[in-house]
Coordinates of C-alpha atoms (C1' of nucleotides) in Angstrom, one line a residue:
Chain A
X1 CA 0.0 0.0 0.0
X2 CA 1.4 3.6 -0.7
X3 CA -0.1 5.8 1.6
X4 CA -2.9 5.7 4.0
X5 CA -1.2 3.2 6.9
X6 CA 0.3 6.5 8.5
X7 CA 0.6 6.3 12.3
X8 CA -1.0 4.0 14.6
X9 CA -4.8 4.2 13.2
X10 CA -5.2 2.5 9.6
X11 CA -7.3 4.6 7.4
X12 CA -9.4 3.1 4.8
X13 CA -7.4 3.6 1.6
X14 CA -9.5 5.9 -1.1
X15 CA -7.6 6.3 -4.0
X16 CA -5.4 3.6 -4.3
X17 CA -2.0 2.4 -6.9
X18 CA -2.1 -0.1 -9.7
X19 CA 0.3 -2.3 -7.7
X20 CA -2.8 -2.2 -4.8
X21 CA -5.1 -4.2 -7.3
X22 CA -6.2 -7.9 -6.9
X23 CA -6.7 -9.4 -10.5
X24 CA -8.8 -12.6 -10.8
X25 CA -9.9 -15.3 -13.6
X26 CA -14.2 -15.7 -14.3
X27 CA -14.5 -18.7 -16.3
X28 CA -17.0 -18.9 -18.2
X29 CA -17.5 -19.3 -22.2
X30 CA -18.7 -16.9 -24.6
X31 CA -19.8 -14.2 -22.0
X32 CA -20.8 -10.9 -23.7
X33 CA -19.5 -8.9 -21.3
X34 CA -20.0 -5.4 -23.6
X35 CA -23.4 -6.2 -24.6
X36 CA -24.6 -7.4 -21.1
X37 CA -23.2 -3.5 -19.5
X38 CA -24.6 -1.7 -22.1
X39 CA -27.8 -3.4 -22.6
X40 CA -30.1 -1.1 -20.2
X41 CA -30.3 -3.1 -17.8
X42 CA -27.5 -1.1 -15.2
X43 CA -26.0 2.1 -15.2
X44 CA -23.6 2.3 -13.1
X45 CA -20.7 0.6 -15.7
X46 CA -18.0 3.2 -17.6
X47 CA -16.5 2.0 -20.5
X48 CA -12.7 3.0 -20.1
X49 CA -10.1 1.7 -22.6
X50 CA -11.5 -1.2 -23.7
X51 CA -12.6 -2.6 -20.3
X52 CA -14.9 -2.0 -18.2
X53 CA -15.4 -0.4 -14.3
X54 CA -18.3 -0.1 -12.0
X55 CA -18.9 -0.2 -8.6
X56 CA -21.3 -3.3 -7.4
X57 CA -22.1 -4.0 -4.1
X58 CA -20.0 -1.3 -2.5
X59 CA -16.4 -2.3 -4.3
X60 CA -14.7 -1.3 -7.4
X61 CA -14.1 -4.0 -10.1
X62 CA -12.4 -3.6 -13.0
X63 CA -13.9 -6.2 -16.0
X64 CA -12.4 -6.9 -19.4
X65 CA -13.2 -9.7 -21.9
X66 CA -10.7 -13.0 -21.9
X67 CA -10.4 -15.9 -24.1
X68 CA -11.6 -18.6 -21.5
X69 CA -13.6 -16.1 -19.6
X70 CA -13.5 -12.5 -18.1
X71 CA -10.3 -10.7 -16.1
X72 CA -11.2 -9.3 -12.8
X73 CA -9.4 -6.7 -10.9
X74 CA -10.4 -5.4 -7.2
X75 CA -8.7 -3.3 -5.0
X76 CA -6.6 -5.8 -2.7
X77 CA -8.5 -5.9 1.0
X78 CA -7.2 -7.3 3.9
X79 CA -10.7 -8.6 5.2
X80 CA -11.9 -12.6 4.7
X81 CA -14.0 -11.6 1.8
X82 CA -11.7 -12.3 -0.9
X83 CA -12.5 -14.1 -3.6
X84 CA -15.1 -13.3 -6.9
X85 CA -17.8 -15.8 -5.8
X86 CA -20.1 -12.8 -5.3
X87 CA -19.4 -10.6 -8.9
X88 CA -20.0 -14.5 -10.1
X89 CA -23.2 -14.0 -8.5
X90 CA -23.7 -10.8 -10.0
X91 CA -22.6 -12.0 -13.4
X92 CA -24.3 -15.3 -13.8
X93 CA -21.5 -16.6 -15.0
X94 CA -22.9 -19.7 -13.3
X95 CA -25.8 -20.3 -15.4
X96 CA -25.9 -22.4 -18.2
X97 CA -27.1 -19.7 -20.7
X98 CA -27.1 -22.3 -24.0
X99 CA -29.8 -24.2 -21.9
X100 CA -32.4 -20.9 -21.2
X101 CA -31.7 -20.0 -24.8
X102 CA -32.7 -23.6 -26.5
X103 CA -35.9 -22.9 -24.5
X104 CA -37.3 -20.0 -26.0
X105 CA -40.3 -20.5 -28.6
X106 CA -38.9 -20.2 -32.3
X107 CA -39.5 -16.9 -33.5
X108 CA -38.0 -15.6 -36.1
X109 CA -37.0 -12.2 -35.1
X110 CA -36.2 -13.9 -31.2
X111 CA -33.9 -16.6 -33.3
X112 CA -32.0 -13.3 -35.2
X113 CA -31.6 -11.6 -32.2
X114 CA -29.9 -14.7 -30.5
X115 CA -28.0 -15.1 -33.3
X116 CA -26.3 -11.7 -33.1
X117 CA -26.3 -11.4 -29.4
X118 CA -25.7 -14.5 -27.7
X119 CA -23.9 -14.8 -24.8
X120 CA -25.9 -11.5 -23.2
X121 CA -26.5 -12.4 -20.1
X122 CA -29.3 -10.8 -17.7
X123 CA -27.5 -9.8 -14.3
X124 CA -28.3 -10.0 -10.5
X125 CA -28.3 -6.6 -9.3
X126 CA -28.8 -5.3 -5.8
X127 CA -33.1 -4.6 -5.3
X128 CA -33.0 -1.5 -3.8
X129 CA -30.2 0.0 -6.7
X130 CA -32.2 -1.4 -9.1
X131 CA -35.8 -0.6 -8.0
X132 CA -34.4 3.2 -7.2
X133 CA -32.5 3.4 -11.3
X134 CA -35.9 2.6 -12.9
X135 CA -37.9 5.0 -10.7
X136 CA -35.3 7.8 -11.8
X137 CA -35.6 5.9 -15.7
X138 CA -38.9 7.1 -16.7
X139 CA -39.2 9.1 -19.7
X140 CA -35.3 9.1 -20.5
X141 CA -32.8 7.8 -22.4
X142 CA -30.0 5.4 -20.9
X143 CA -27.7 8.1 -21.2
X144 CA -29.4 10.2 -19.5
X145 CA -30.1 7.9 -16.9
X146 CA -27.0 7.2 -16.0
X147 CA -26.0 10.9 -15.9
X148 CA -28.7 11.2 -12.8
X149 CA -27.9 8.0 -11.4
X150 CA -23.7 9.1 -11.7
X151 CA -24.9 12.2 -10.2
X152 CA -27.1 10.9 -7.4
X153 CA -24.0 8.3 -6.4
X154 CA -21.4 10.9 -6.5
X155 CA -23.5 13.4 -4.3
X156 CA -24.9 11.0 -2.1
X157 CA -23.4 7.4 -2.3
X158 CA -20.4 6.8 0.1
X159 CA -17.2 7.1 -1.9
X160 CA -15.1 3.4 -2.4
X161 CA -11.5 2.5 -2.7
X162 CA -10.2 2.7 -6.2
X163 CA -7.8 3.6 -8.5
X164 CA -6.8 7.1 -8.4
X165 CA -6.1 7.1 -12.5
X166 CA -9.7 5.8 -12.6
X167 CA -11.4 8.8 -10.8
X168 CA -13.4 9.2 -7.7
X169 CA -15.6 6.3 -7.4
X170 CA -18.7 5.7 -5.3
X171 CA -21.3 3.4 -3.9
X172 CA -24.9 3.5 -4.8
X173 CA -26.6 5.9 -1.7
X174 CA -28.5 3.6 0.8
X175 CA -32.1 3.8 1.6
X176 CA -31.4 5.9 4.9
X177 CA -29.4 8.4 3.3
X178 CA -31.9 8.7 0.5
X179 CA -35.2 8.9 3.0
X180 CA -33.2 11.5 5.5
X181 CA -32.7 14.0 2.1
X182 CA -35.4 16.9 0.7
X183 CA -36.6 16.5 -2.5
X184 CA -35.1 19.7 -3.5
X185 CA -31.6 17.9 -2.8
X186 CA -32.5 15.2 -5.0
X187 CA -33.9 17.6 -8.1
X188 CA -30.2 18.9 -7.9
X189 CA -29.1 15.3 -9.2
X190 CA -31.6 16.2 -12.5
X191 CA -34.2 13.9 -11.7
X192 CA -36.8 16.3 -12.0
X193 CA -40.8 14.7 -11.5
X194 CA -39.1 11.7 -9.9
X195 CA -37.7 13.4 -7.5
X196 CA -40.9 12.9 -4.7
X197 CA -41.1 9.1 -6.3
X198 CA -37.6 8.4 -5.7
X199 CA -37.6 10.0 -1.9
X200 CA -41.6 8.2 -1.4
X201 CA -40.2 4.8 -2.3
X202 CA -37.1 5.3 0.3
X203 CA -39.3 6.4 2.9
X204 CA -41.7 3.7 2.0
X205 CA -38.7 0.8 2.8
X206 CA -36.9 2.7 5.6
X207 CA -40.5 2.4 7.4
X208 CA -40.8 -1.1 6.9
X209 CA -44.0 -0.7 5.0
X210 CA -42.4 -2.4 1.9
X211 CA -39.9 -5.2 2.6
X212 CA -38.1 -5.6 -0.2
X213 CA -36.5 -8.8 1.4
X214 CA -40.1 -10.3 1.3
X215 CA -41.0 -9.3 -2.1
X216 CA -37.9 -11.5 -3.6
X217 CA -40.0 -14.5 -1.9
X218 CA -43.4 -13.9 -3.2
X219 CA -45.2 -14.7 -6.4
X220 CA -44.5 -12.6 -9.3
X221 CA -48.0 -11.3 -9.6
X222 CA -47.7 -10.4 -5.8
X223 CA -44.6 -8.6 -6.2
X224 CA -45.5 -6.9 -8.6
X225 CA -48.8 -5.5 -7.4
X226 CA -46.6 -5.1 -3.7
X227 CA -44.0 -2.6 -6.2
X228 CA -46.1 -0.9 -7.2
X229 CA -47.7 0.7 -4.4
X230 CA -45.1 3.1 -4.8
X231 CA -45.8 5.6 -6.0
X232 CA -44.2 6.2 -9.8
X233 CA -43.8 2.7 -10.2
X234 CA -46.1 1.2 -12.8
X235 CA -46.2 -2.0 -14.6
X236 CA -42.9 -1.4 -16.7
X237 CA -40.7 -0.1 -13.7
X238 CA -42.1 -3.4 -11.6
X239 CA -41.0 -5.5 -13.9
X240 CA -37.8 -4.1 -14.9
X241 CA -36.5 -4.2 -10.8
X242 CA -38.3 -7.7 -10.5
X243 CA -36.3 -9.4 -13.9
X244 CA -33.0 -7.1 -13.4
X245 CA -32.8 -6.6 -9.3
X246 CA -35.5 -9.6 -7.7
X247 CA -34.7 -12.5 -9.8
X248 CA -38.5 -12.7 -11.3
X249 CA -37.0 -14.6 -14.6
X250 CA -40.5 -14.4 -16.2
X251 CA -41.0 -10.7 -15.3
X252 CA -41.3 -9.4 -19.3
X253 CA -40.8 -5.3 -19.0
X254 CA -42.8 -3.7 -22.1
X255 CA -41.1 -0.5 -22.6
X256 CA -41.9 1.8 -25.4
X257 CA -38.7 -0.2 -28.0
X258 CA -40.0 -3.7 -26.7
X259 CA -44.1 -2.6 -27.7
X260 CA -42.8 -1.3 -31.0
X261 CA -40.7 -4.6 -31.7
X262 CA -44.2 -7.3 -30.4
X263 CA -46.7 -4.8 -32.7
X264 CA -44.4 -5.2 -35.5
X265 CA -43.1 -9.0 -35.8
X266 CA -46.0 -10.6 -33.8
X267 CA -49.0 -8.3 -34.3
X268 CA -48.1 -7.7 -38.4
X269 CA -48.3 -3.9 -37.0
X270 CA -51.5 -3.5 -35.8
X271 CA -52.0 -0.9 -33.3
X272 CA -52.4 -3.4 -30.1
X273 CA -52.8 -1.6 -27.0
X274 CA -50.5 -2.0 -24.3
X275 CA -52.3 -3.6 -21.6
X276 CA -53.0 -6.5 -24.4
X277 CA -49.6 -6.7 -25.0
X278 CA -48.7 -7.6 -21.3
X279 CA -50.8 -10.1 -21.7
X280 CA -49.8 -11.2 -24.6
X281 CA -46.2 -12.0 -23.6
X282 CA -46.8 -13.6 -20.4
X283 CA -48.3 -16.5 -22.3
X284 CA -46.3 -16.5 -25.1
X285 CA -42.6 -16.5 -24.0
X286 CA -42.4 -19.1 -21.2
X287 CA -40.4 -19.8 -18.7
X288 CA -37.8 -17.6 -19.1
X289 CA -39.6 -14.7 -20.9
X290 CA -37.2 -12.0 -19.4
X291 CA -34.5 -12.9 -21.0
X292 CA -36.5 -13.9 -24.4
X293 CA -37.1 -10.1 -23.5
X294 CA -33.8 -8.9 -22.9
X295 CA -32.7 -10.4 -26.1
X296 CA -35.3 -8.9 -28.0
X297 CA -34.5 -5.1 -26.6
X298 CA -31.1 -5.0 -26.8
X299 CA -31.3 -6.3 -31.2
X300 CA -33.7 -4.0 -32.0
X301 CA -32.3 -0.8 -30.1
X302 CA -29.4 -2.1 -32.5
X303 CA -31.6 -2.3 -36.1
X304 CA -31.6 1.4 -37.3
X305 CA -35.2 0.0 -39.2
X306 CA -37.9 0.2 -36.5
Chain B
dT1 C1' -37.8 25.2 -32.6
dT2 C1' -39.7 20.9 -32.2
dC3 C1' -39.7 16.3 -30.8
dC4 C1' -38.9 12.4 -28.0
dA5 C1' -36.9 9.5 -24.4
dG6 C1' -36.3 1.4 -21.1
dG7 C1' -43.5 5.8 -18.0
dG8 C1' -46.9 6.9 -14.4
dT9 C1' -51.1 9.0 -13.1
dA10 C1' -55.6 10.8 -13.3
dA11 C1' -59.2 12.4 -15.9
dG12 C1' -62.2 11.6 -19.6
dC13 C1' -64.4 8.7 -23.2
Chain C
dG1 C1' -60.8 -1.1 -20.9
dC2 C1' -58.4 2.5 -23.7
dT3 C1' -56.6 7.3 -24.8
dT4 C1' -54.8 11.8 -23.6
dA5 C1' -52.4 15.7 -21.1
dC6 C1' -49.1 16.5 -18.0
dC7 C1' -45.1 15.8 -15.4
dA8 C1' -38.7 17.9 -16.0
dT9 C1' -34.7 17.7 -18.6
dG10 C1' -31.4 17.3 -22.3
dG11 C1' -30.0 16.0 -26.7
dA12 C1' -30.8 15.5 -31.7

DNA sequence: TTCCAGGGTAAGC
DNA sequence: GCTTACCATGGA
């Protein structure tokens, strides 16, 4: 360590050296790590040189693309909890993706979107991140998104270890510090409308009036109707934090790019209203129907036809 | 300028 | 049950 252990009392190290990171080895095969990042499902990952960094669960990680699987590198902690087991976790790297994938129904424009895309992987995010990103998602686009969520962090999040090339990093703010701030605080962080929904839902969980830890073991219709109590959560924002943050592998988000995509290559473009269309792919795409659904967003945000 | 964005809500048909 | 105006903000 370079500086930091000065004098009896050990500081927490902030901005750290090269030579202070741990790098590890993911196996896994044909992980698409850049698609899986940048496929609207998290926005909390920068894109720097080629690899990528992000903060989950409180630590920096550095990720980058390998031939048997993906490099690792984490700021070198003295504590028991080394080891990757939990960005695994966080990954999926230990699911077998080839089997989910075999399962979907054949359709054509599901099949074309596999074909370009496979080895995007859905991810296990943290609940309360994830439910709090899609309250603050509504009626933007993912960069913009993750310009509020950057900002919210960087105000409010506590700030974690990491390189000091690399920039100040910082963790994702926690439901206390969120419910103890003023909405005018949070409209500084650009979030505009969402502001109250974002401070509501905090409140909401710091009171104990929604347990998130009890959602993640109900049904998916339960959970979602339990979400979205909250005020500025609807049906999409449900089942984006149920899929992305819960583990709800049916949960099937229809956002305005997925509606567009079902009306056109299932509906021959007829003008199918939405509530129809939930209903639509909850029978339709099975078992694992948000990932049939993850697929199907991230090829057609790709297709400049639409 | 105008339009739209990984929407939700409430009012009105 | 479905459609519409409105809610902030920034980028094309």
């Amino acid at each position: 360590m370079s500086v930091g252990a000065v004098g009896k009392t050990w500081e927490p190290l902030i901005g750290v050296e090269e030579d202070d990171l741990e790098r590890w080895d993911l196996e896994v095969a044909g992980y698409q790590l850049d698609a899986t990042l940048s496929s609207g499902q998290t926005f909390r990952w920068k894109r720097v040189g080629g690899r990528w960094e992000g903060v989950i669960y409180g630590r920096w990680v550095r990720l980058s693309q390998g031939h048997g699987g993906l490099e690792v590198w984490t700021v070198r902690s003295g504590d028991k909890t080394s080891g990757v087991d939990w960005l695994g976790r966080y990954l999926r790297v230990d699911e077998d993706l080839d089997a989910i994938l075999a399962e979907f129904p054949n359709d054509p424009i599901l099949e074309e979107a596999v074909g370009r895309w496979r080895g995007l992987r859905l991810l296990r995010q943290d609940p309360w991140e994830c439910l709090a990103s899609f309250i603050l998602s509504s009626t933007k686009r993912i960069p913009q998104i993750e310009q509020v969520v950057g900002l919210l962090c960087e105000r409010y999040g506590e700030r974690v270890p990491a390189p000091v090339s690399s920039g100040p990093w910082y963790a994702f703010p926690t439901v206390e510090r969120i419910a103890g701030l003023s909405e005018e605080q949070l409209r500084t962080c650009k979030m505009g409308f969402r502001a109250p929904n974002l401070l509501a839902c905090a409140r909401r969980i710091e009171s104990g009036e929604l347990d998130l830890g009890r959602v993640v073991r109900m049904d998916l219709e339960e959970a979602r109707i339990e979400l979205m109590k909250v005020s500025g959560v609807g049906p999409k924002i449900a089942d984006c934090a149920l899929l992305f943050g819960f583990g709800f592998e049916r949960a099937f988000p229809v956002d305005v790019w997925v509606a567009r995509v079902l009306r056109r290559y299932y509906f021959r473009g007829r003008a199918v209203p939405l509530p129809r269309l939930r209903a639509f792919v909850q029978r339709h795409f099975g078992e694992h129907a948000g990932y049939a659904q993850q697929y199907l967003f991230h090829h057609i945000r790709h297709l400049d036809s639409l």
